[in-house]
Structures are given as C-alpha cells and as structure tokens.
C-alpha cells in the first residue's frame, strides 16, 4: 500500500487535536496542557488508496530553540523528515500563525496550509483568497472548520494529490534586508567549507539564518568551529551597531514584512478585526 507520513504543525489552540480526533473518530481530550513528547505512532487515516499517518506536533509559535516544544518540534521535522507538513493556521490570528510558516518555508519542508477556524474568521468578516495565498506561499491552501469537519475532504484530496504528483523539494526563500542577505551568504560560505557536501543551498541558508539569530541550540552544535562562531558573532555585533536592533528583531521584522505582503495581496481583514502580531 501507499503510505505517507504527515506532521501537523501550528500554534497552540489552532485546532490540531480537533482535526485529528474528527478525522480518526477518536475522542482524545482536547485540552490546553503543555506537551513536549511526540506520539510517533501517529493516527492512521485511509484515503483514496493511501494510508496517511498523521503526527500531532506540540503547539509552537516559532522554530527557534526558545522552548522545549520548539526544540522537540524542530528535531522531529529534521530527524524524522515527515513526507509532508500540514501547517495549520488560525484564521482569526493569521499574521501570528504565518510567522511559523516563514520558518517552515525556510526549512524547505513540503507543506500544505490549512486555514482553520474559518467559521470564526468569516463571522468577523475576515476572508482569504486561497488561490492567491497558495501562489505566494508556494503550496496549496485549504480552509477548514476542524470542530465540524468542514473542508476535510479537500484537505485529504490535496494531500493525496501532492503525494501522487511527487512531493516538491522546496527552494522558496524569505528575502531579507540587503545587509542581512550579505551576512547570510557569508555565513553560508563558511558553513559549506566546514561541512563539505553535507548541505544544499537551502539547508545552509537555513542554518546560517538560525546562527545569525543566535539560536542557542544550533550555536551549541557548531561550538567546535571556533572560526564560524566568531565570524557569526562579529556579524551580529556589526548588524546591531548599524541597525540599532538585535539580529533576532531584524529577522523577525523581515518575516513580518513577508507576512504583511501576504495579507495585502490575499487576505481581507476589516478594521474591526485587526489582530495581534505578537
Ligand atoms: P490544538 O491546541 O491545536 O490541538 O487545538 P484544539 O484542537 O485543542 O482546539 C482548541 C480549541 O479550538 C478547542 O476549544 C476546539 O474546540 C476549538 N476549535 C478547533 N477547531 C475549530 C474550528 O474550526 N472552529 C471553531 N470555532 N473552534 C475550533
Ligand atoms: Mg492539541
Ligand atoms: K488585503
């Protein structure tokens, strides 16, 4: 049989467990508890001749290493390499949701976007041009209401369709300010010299960005390479001096710039429903 492993990634409370329960007919409690373990067995769903193995990742806002949930989620994606990620977005908090998406894009994982809570968003007058979004985000975009199962057929069809076409190897990038881009390219050069043949361009770009952001976990892993760590630190210092912001803030600003572009092009948010971006 044809099988596929799909990981569900999204912010806490965006509806991941609801989707899984509804899809599998199970009744695991839908709670709001902290969770840092992953059930790698997953839940199996049969659709159009495929067995889709769905893994529920912990709720996360980012893929840095600022919380155990983020580290566990990121390690799972890197080590287990699920075939596909369903990136679940909270339609009522789309900017914040898309922050995680920018990081999944940078990791280069094949993905489908699931805009959940579409009922609540529509009730607030928020609407999405899913075709335009899919074009900008480089992958299919589906709307769902996980509590009721609305949109699931489309979501499952989209998963199977993608699997049958062959999952894309992603090369889409988030573009940053020119100073950041220069620093990324320089860092990538050092990385590919240190790890010859181990990383493609997309992977070295991801690691360069993470190191530039001062990701503790990844900096620790590269700690043997004194020259790299020194070079990264001096770039960080220089960027902070010239821009007056930490590199973390500079990268976050770049990500929100991309997100604002998505909103401008493809999402209608009435003034009465403006959302948090933090
Ligand atoms: P998780 O933290 O991502 O696993 O989110 P949950 O599945 O626990 O859902 C969080 C809350 O949102 C629960 O109260 C769900 O009943 C509710 N919920 C989930 N999906 C939807 C949806 O599409 N529409 C609405 N209105 N509520 C939803
Ligand atoms: Mg959950
Ligand atoms: K708009």
mmCIF file of C-alpha atoms and ligand atoms in Angstrom:
data_model
loop_
_atom_site.group_PDB
_atom_site.id
_atom_site.type_symbol
_atom_site.label_atom_id
_atom_site.label_comp_id
_atom_site.label_asym_id
_atom_site.label_seq_id
_atom_site.Cartn_x
_atom_site.Cartn_y
_atom_site.Cartn_z
ATOM 1 C CA UNK A 1 0.000 0.000 0.000
ATOM 2 C CA UNK A 2 0.953 3.595 -0.447
ATOM 3 C CA UNK A 3 1.789 5.322 2.802
ATOM 4 C CA UNK A 4 2.614 8.858 3.728
ATOM 5 C CA UNK A 5 3.709 10.472 6.992
ATOM 6 C CA UNK A 6 2.186 13.864 7.596
ATOM 7 C CA UNK A 7 3.022 16.064 10.606
ATOM 8 C CA UNK A 8 0.601 18.653 11.921
ATOM 9 C CA UNK A 9 2.330 21.889 12.880
ATOM 10 C CA UNK A 10 0.715 25.026 14.224
ATOM 11 C CA UNK A 11 0.319 27.411 17.129
ATOM 12 C CA UNK A 12 -1.210 26.162 20.381
ATOM 13 C CA UNK A 13 -5.024 26.040 20.194
ATOM 14 C CA UNK A 14 -5.284 26.371 16.424
ATOM 15 C CA UNK A 15 -7.272 23.110 16.264
ATOM 16 C CA UNK A 16 -4.740 20.353 15.574
ATOM 17 C CA UNK A 17 -6.155 17.870 18.054
ATOM 18 C CA UNK A 18 -9.698 18.636 16.934
ATOM 19 C CA UNK A 19 -8.740 17.873 13.347
ATOM 20 C CA UNK A 20 -7.081 14.617 14.315
ATOM 21 C CA UNK A 21 -9.951 13.495 16.515
ATOM 22 C CA UNK A 22 -12.531 14.298 13.897
ATOM 23 C CA UNK A 23 -10.514 12.619 11.151
ATOM 24 C CA UNK A 24 -9.912 9.435 13.097
ATOM 25 C CA UNK A 25 -13.127 9.380 15.113
ATOM 26 C CA UNK A 26 -11.127 9.284 18.320
ATOM 27 C CA UNK A 27 -12.004 11.247 21.409
ATOM 28 C CA UNK A 28 -8.725 12.213 22.990
ATOM 29 C CA UNK A 29 -9.333 15.075 25.373
ATOM 30 C CA UNK A 30 -8.950 18.441 23.719
ATOM 31 C CA UNK A 31 -7.004 20.149 26.445
ATOM 32 C CA UNK A 32 -4.668 23.036 26.771
ATOM 33 C CA UNK A 33 -1.837 21.230 28.527
ATOM 34 C CA UNK A 34 1.866 21.649 27.858
ATOM 35 C CA UNK A 35 3.187 18.728 25.883
ATOM 36 C CA UNK A 36 6.739 18.028 24.823
ATOM 37 C CA UNK A 37 6.530 14.445 23.683
ATOM 38 C CA UNK A 38 5.509 13.298 20.243
ATOM 39 C CA UNK A 39 3.458 10.205 19.585
ATOM 40 C CA UNK A 40 5.491 8.915 16.660
ATOM 41 C CA UNK A 41 2.984 6.156 16.042
ATOM 42 C CA UNK A 42 0.577 8.786 14.851
ATOM 43 C CA UNK A 43 -3.010 8.178 13.762
ATOM 44 C CA UNK A 44 -3.797 6.386 10.535
ATOM 45 C CA UNK A 45 -6.293 7.660 8.021
ATOM 46 C CA UNK A 46 -7.241 5.842 4.824
ATOM 47 C CA UNK A 47 -7.983 7.991 1.810
ATOM 48 C CA UNK A 48 -8.100 7.117 -1.907
ATOM 49 C CA UNK A 49 -5.855 4.086 -1.553
ATOM 50 C CA UNK A 50 -3.363 5.800 0.715
ATOM 51 C CA UNK A 51 -2.600 5.257 4.369
ATOM 52 C CA UNK A 52 -1.890 8.668 5.786
ATOM 53 C CA UNK A 53 -0.040 8.578 9.076
ATOM 54 C CA UNK A 54 -0.727 11.827 10.926
ATOM 55 C CA UNK A 55 1.632 13.019 13.679
ATOM 56 C CA UNK A 56 0.433 15.734 16.070
ATOM 57 C CA UNK A 57 3.360 18.038 16.916
ATOM 58 C CA UNK A 58 3.370 20.216 20.056
ATOM 59 C CA UNK A 59 1.857 23.672 19.577
ATOM 60 C CA UNK A 60 4.572 26.152 18.647
ATOM 61 C CA UNK A 61 4.852 29.785 17.537
ATOM 62 C CA UNK A 62 8.295 29.517 16.049
ATOM 63 C CA UNK A 63 11.068 27.075 15.215
ATOM 64 C CA UNK A 64 13.826 28.676 17.189
ATOM 65 C CA UNK A 65 15.001 26.905 20.311
ATOM 66 C CA UNK A 66 13.279 29.097 22.847
ATOM 67 C CA UNK A 67 11.103 26.409 24.367
ATOM 68 C CA UNK A 68 11.263 22.626 24.737
ATOM 69 C CA UNK A 69 8.221 22.375 22.424
ATOM 70 C CA UNK A 70 10.078 24.237 19.688
ATOM 71 C CA UNK A 71 13.175 22.077 20.008
ATOM 72 C CA UNK A 72 11.138 18.872 20.026
ATOM 73 C CA UNK A 73 9.112 20.017 17.005
ATOM 74 C CA UNK A 74 12.133 21.108 15.046
ATOM 75 C CA UNK A 75 14.143 17.999 15.834
ATOM 76 C CA UNK A 76 11.223 15.840 14.772
ATOM 77 C CA UNK A 77 10.958 17.624 11.439
ATOM 78 C CA UNK A 78 14.714 17.407 10.854
ATOM 79 C CA UNK A 79 15.401 13.919 12.132
ATOM 80 C CA UNK A 80 12.260 12.066 11.081
ATOM 81 C CA UNK A 81 11.677 14.024 7.885
ATOM 82 C CA UNK A 82 7.922 13.588 7.555
ATOM 83 C CA UNK A 83 6.854 13.466 3.908
ATOM 84 C CA UNK A 84 4.612 16.458 4.332
ATOM 85 C CA UNK A 85 3.689 19.089 6.917
ATOM 86 C CA UNK A 86 0.173 20.319 7.366
ATOM 87 C CA UNK A 87 0.783 23.830 8.618
ATOM 88 C CA UNK A 88 -2.398 24.681 10.444
ATOM 89 C CA UNK A 89 -3.125 28.392 10.672
ATOM 90 C CA UNK A 90 -5.592 30.107 12.977
ATOM 91 C CA UNK A 91 -7.763 32.154 10.646
ATOM 92 C CA UNK A 92 -8.593 34.562 13.444
ATOM 93 C CA UNK A 93 -4.908 35.228 14.080
ATOM 94 C CA UNK A 94 -3.377 34.861 10.678
ATOM 95 C CA UNK A 95 -0.295 37.078 10.981
ATOM 96 C CA UNK A 96 0.907 35.341 14.098
ATOM 97 C CA UNK A 97 0.153 31.964 12.522
ATOM 98 C CA UNK A 98 2.157 32.768 9.411
ATOM 99 C CA UNK A 99 5.236 33.528 11.496
ATOM 100 C CA UNK A 100 5.725 29.786 11.946
ATOM 101 C CA UNK A 101 5.071 29.319 8.214
ATOM 102 C CA UNK A 102 8.001 31.559 7.318
ATOM 103 C CA UNK A 103 10.219 29.193 9.285
ATOM 104 C CA UNK A 104 8.757 26.076 7.709
ATOM 105 C CA UNK A 105 9.385 27.691 4.327
ATOM 106 C CA UNK A 106 12.995 28.244 5.338
ATOM 107 C CA UNK A 107 13.360 24.646 6.466
ATOM 108 C CA UNK A 108 12.223 23.650 2.999
ATOM 109 C CA UNK A 109 9.671 21.066 4.081
ATOM 110 C CA UNK A 110 6.894 20.122 1.639
ATOM 111 C CA UNK A 111 3.701 21.531 3.106
ATOM 112 C CA UNK A 112 0.010 22.242 2.801
ATOM 113 C CA UNK A 113 -1.569 25.199 4.572
ATOM 114 C CA UNK A 114 -4.764 24.575 6.473
ATOM 115 C CA UNK A 115 -6.553 27.769 7.494
ATOM 116 C CA UNK A 116 -8.627 26.545 10.422
ATOM 117 C CA UNK A 117 -11.293 28.356 12.498
ATOM 118 C CA UNK A 118 -12.627 29.617 9.204
ATOM 119 C CA UNK A 119 -16.118 29.841 10.759
ATOM 120 C CA UNK A 120 -14.954 32.337 13.384
ATOM 121 C CA UNK A 121 -12.908 34.337 10.917
ATOM 122 C CA UNK A 122 -15.744 34.604 8.419
ATOM 123 C CA UNK A 123 -18.084 35.670 11.199
ATOM 124 C CA UNK A 124 -15.678 38.562 11.849
ATOM 125 C CA UNK A 125 -15.648 39.472 8.177
ATOM 126 C CA UNK A 126 -12.149 38.067 7.544
ATOM 127 C CA UNK A 127 -11.767 36.332 4.193
ATOM 128 C CA UNK A 128 -8.980 34.622 2.301
ATOM 129 C CA UNK A 129 -8.135 34.402 -1.381
ATOM 130 C CA UNK A 130 -6.747 30.889 -1.094
ATOM 131 C CA UNK A 131 -5.535 30.800 -4.718
ATOM 132 C CA UNK A 132 -3.521 33.993 -4.303
ATOM 133 C CA UNK A 133 -2.183 32.765 -0.971
ATOM 134 C CA UNK A 134 -1.136 29.442 -2.483
ATOM 135 C CA UNK A 135 0.770 31.270 -5.170
ATOM 136 C CA UNK A 136 2.689 33.444 -2.718
ATOM 137 C CA UNK A 137 3.293 30.636 -0.233
ATOM 138 C CA UNK A 138 4.218 28.097 -2.888
ATOM 139 C CA UNK A 139 1.829 25.355 -1.703
ATOM 140 C CA UNK A 140 -1.889 24.534 -1.564
ATOM 141 C CA UNK A 141 -4.086 26.424 0.892
ATOM 142 C CA UNK A 142 -7.280 24.824 2.261
ATOM 143 C CA UNK A 143 -9.888 26.275 4.614
ATOM 144 C CA UNK A 144 -11.288 24.106 7.413
ATOM 145 C CA UNK A 145 -13.517 24.133 10.443
ATOM 146 C CA UNK A 146 -11.977 21.293 12.408
ATOM 147 C CA UNK A 147 -14.710 21.057 15.022
ATOM 148 C CA UNK A 148 -17.255 20.157 12.349
ATOM 149 C CA UNK A 149 -15.017 18.503 9.779
ATOM 150 C CA UNK A 150 -15.699 21.142 7.152
ATOM 151 C CA UNK A 151 -13.010 21.154 4.444
ATOM 152 C CA UNK A 152 -11.510 17.776 5.371
ATOM 153 C CA UNK A 153 -12.327 16.138 2.054
ATOM 154 C CA UNK A 154 -10.488 18.907 0.209
ATOM 155 C CA UNK A 155 -7.585 18.689 2.635
ATOM 156 C CA UNK A 156 -7.220 14.927 2.237
ATOM 157 C CA UNK A 157 -7.597 15.182 -1.543
ATOM 158 C CA UNK A 158 -4.917 17.805 -1.605
ATOM 159 C CA UNK A 159 -2.555 15.625 0.463
ATOM 160 C CA UNK A 160 -3.065 12.641 -1.827
ATOM 161 C CA UNK A 161 -2.763 14.739 -4.960
ATOM 162 C CA UNK A 162 0.516 16.153 -3.762
ATOM 163 C CA UNK A 163 1.832 12.697 -2.864
ATOM 164 C CA UNK A 164 0.900 11.359 -6.293
ATOM 165 C CA UNK A 165 2.475 14.254 -8.158
ATOM 166 C CA UNK A 166 5.673 13.784 -6.149
ATOM 167 C CA UNK A 167 6.346 15.963 -3.154
ATOM 168 C CA UNK A 168 8.176 19.139 -4.094
ATOM 169 C CA UNK A 169 11.702 19.821 -2.914
ATOM 170 C CA UNK A 170 11.363 23.378 -1.829
ATOM 171 C CA UNK A 171 13.637 26.216 -2.750
ATOM 172 C CA UNK A 172 11.455 29.157 -1.805
ATOM 173 C CA UNK A 173 13.125 31.805 0.364
ATOM 174 C CA UNK A 174 12.061 34.718 2.524
ATOM 175 C CA UNK A 175 14.046 37.746 1.308
ATOM 176 C CA UNK A 176 15.613 39.966 3.952
ATOM 177 C CA UNK A 177 17.184 43.409 4.026
ATOM 178 C CA UNK A 178 20.394 43.602 1.940
ATOM 179 C CA UNK A 179 22.698 43.729 4.971
ATOM 180 C CA UNK A 180 21.121 40.598 6.377
ATOM 181 C CA UNK A 181 21.329 38.908 2.972
ATOM 182 C CA UNK A 182 25.067 39.684 2.754
ATOM 183 C CA UNK A 183 25.648 38.272 6.223
ATOM 184 C CA UNK A 184 23.642 35.144 5.372
ATOM 185 C CA UNK A 185 25.651 34.495 2.203
ATOM 186 C CA UNK A 186 28.988 34.991 4.006
ATOM 187 C CA UNK A 187 27.931 32.624 6.779
ATOM 188 C CA UNK A 188 26.720 30.054 4.251
ATOM 189 C CA UNK A 189 30.132 30.127 2.616
ATOM 190 C CA UNK A 190 31.851 29.333 5.928
ATOM 191 C CA UNK A 191 29.331 26.570 6.631
ATOM 192 C CA UNK A 192 29.743 24.833 3.296
ATOM 193 C CA UNK A 193 33.530 24.970 3.703
ATOM 194 C CA UNK A 194 33.229 23.403 7.154
ATOM 195 C CA UNK A 195 30.689 20.763 6.114
ATOM 196 C CA UNK A 196 31.560 19.983 2.507
ATOM 197 C CA UNK A 197 28.873 18.069 0.632
ATOM 198 C CA UNK A 198 26.589 17.860 3.673
ATOM 199 C CA UNK A 199 24.225 20.717 2.951
ATOM 200 C CA UNK A 200 22.492 22.006 -0.126
ATOM 201 C CA UNK A 201 21.994 25.727 -0.597
ATOM 202 C CA UNK A 202 18.612 25.763 1.094
ATOM 203 C CA UNK A 203 19.914 23.891 4.145
ATOM 204 C CA UNK A 204 22.987 26.055 4.588
ATOM 205 C CA UNK A 205 20.833 29.173 4.227
ATOM 206 C CA UNK A 206 18.519 27.905 6.966
ATOM 207 C CA UNK A 207 21.410 27.147 9.321
ATOM 208 C CA UNK A 208 23.105 30.471 8.539
ATOM 209 C CA UNK A 209 19.915 32.351 9.423
ATOM 210 C CA UNK A 210 19.481 30.381 12.631
ATOM 211 C CA UNK A 211 23.078 31.030 13.684
ATOM 212 C CA UNK A 212 22.729 34.714 12.821
ATOM 213 C CA UNK A 213 19.626 34.781 15.014
ATOM 214 C CA UNK A 214 21.726 33.393 17.848
ATOM 215 C CA UNK A 215 19.786 30.128 18.129
ATOM 216 C CA UNK A 216 21.310 28.650 21.317
ATOM 217 C CA UNK A 217 20.764 25.034 20.428
ATOM 218 C CA UNK A 218 22.313 25.291 16.965
ATOM 219 C CA UNK A 219 25.162 27.538 18.105
ATOM 220 C CA UNK A 220 25.980 24.874 20.692
ATOM 221 C CA UNK A 221 26.069 22.189 17.997
ATOM 222 C CA UNK A 222 28.579 24.235 15.986
ATOM 223 C CA UNK A 223 30.635 25.182 19.042
ATOM 224 C CA UNK A 224 33.693 23.191 17.883
ATOM 225 C CA UNK A 225 34.041 25.512 14.915
ATOM 226 C CA UNK A 226 35.544 28.468 16.681
ATOM 227 C CA UNK A 227 36.149 30.422 13.498
ATOM 228 C CA UNK A 228 32.495 30.103 12.469
ATOM 229 C CA UNK A 229 31.166 31.121 15.879
ATOM 230 C CA UNK A 230 33.498 34.142 15.936
ATOM 231 C CA UNK A 231 32.515 35.192 12.422
ATOM 232 C CA UNK A 232 28.810 34.903 13.247
ATOM 233 C CA UNK A 233 29.215 36.869 16.447
ATOM 234 C CA UNK A 234 31.081 39.690 14.750
ATOM 235 C CA UNK A 235 28.388 39.901 12.059
ATOM 236 C CA UNK A 236 25.719 40.003 14.729
ATOM 237 C CA UNK A 237 27.564 42.789 16.558
ATOM 238 C CA UNK A 238 28.023 44.767 13.371
ATOM 239 C CA UNK A 239 24.375 44.439 12.316
ATOM 240 C CA UNK A 240 23.240 45.514 15.753
ATOM 241 C CA UNK A 241 25.568 48.509 15.653
ATOM 242 C CA UNK A 242 24.429 49.677 12.225
ATOM 243 C CA UNK A 243 20.696 48.956 12.641
ATOM 244 C CA UNK A 244 20.191 49.639 16.324
ATOM 245 C CA UNK A 245 18.264 46.386 16.754
ATOM 246 C CA UNK A 246 19.253 42.856 17.650
ATOM 247 C CA UNK A 247 19.563 40.448 14.718
ATOM 248 C CA UNK A 248 16.623 38.499 16.173
ATOM 249 C CA UNK A 249 14.474 41.599 15.792
ATOM 250 C CA UNK A 250 15.854 42.298 12.309
ATOM 251 C CA UNK A 251 14.967 38.806 11.102
ATOM 252 C CA UNK A 252 11.542 38.933 12.755
ATOM 253 C CA UNK A 253 10.924 42.264 11.028
ATOM 254 C CA UNK A 254 11.833 40.665 7.699
ATOM 255 C CA UNK A 255 9.449 37.773 8.346
ATOM 256 C CA UNK A 256 6.613 40.124 9.244
ATOM 257 C CA UNK A 257 7.370 42.104 6.088
ATOM 258 C CA UNK A 258 6.748 38.946 4.076
ATOM 259 C CA UNK A 259 3.588 38.222 6.091
ATOM 260 C CA UNK A 260 2.253 41.737 5.551
ATOM 261 C CA UNK A 261 2.747 41.172 1.826
ATOM 262 C CA UNK A 262 0.622 38.020 2.014
ATOM 263 C CA UNK A 263 -2.101 39.883 3.906
ATOM 264 C CA UNK A 264 -2.035 42.763 1.449
ATOM 265 C CA UNK A 265 -2.338 40.500 -1.577
ATOM 266 C CA UNK A 266 -4.643 37.791 -0.384
ATOM 267 C CA UNK A 267 -6.460 38.479 2.872
ATOM 268 C CA UNK A 268 -9.281 40.817 3.756
ATOM 269 C CA UNK A 269 -9.258 41.886 7.401
ATOM 270 C CA UNK A 270 -11.841 44.506 8.411
ATOM 271 C CA UNK A 271 -10.597 47.243 10.722
ATOM 272 C CA UNK A 272 -12.893 45.844 13.402
ATOM 273 C CA UNK A 273 -10.980 42.540 13.352
ATOM 274 C CA UNK A 274 -7.342 43.670 13.443
ATOM 275 C CA UNK A 275 -5.131 41.062 15.062
ATOM 276 C CA UNK A 276 -2.145 40.788 17.326
ATOM 277 C CA UNK A 277 1.199 40.240 15.745
ATOM 278 C CA UNK A 278 2.897 39.192 18.953
HETATM 279 P P1 LIG B 1 -4.656 22.381 19.408
HETATM 280 O O1 LIG B 1 -4.058 23.043 20.606
HETATM 281 O O2 LIG B 1 -4.052 22.909 18.140
HETATM 282 O O3 LIG B 1 -4.632 20.903 19.451
HETATM 283 O O4 LIG B 1 -6.182 22.885 19.342
HETATM 284 P P2 LIG B 1 -7.500 22.112 19.827
HETATM 285 O O5 LIG B 1 -7.910 21.077 18.843
HETATM 286 O O6 LIG B 1 -7.306 21.699 21.225
HETATM 287 O O7 LIG B 1 -8.570 23.292 19.728
HETATM 288 C C1 LIG B 1 -8.544 24.436 20.543
HETATM 289 C C2 LIG B 1 -9.962 24.948 20.717
HETATM 290 O O8 LIG B 1 -10.481 25.433 19.472
HETATM 291 C C3 LIG B 1 -10.962 23.911 21.187
HETATM 292 O O9 LIG B 1 -11.846 24.527 22.057
HETATM 293 C C4 LIG B 1 -11.670 23.482 19.901
HETATM 294 O O10 LIG B 1 -12.983 23.021 20.139
HETATM 295 C C5 LIG B 1 -11.695 24.776 19.127
HETATM 296 N N1 LIG B 1 -11.700 24.593 17.657
HETATM 297 C C6 LIG B 1 -10.922 23.762 16.928
HETATM 298 N N2 LIG B 1 -11.178 23.904 15.613
HETATM 299 C C7 LIG B 1 -12.134 24.853 15.492
HETATM 300 C C8 LIG B 1 -12.799 25.461 14.362
HETATM 301 O O11 LIG B 1 -12.535 25.181 13.186
HETATM 302 N N3 LIG B 1 -13.721 26.415 14.653
HETATM 303 C C9 LIG B 1 -14.009 26.803 15.931
HETATM 304 N N4 LIG B 1 -14.926 27.752 16.099
HETATM 305 N N5 LIG B 1 -13.397 26.259 17.006
HETATM 306 C C10 LIG B 1 -12.472 25.299 16.794
HETATM 307 MG MG1 LIG B 2 -3.593 19.670 20.733
HETATM 308 K K1 LIG B 3 -5.906 42.629 1.585
#
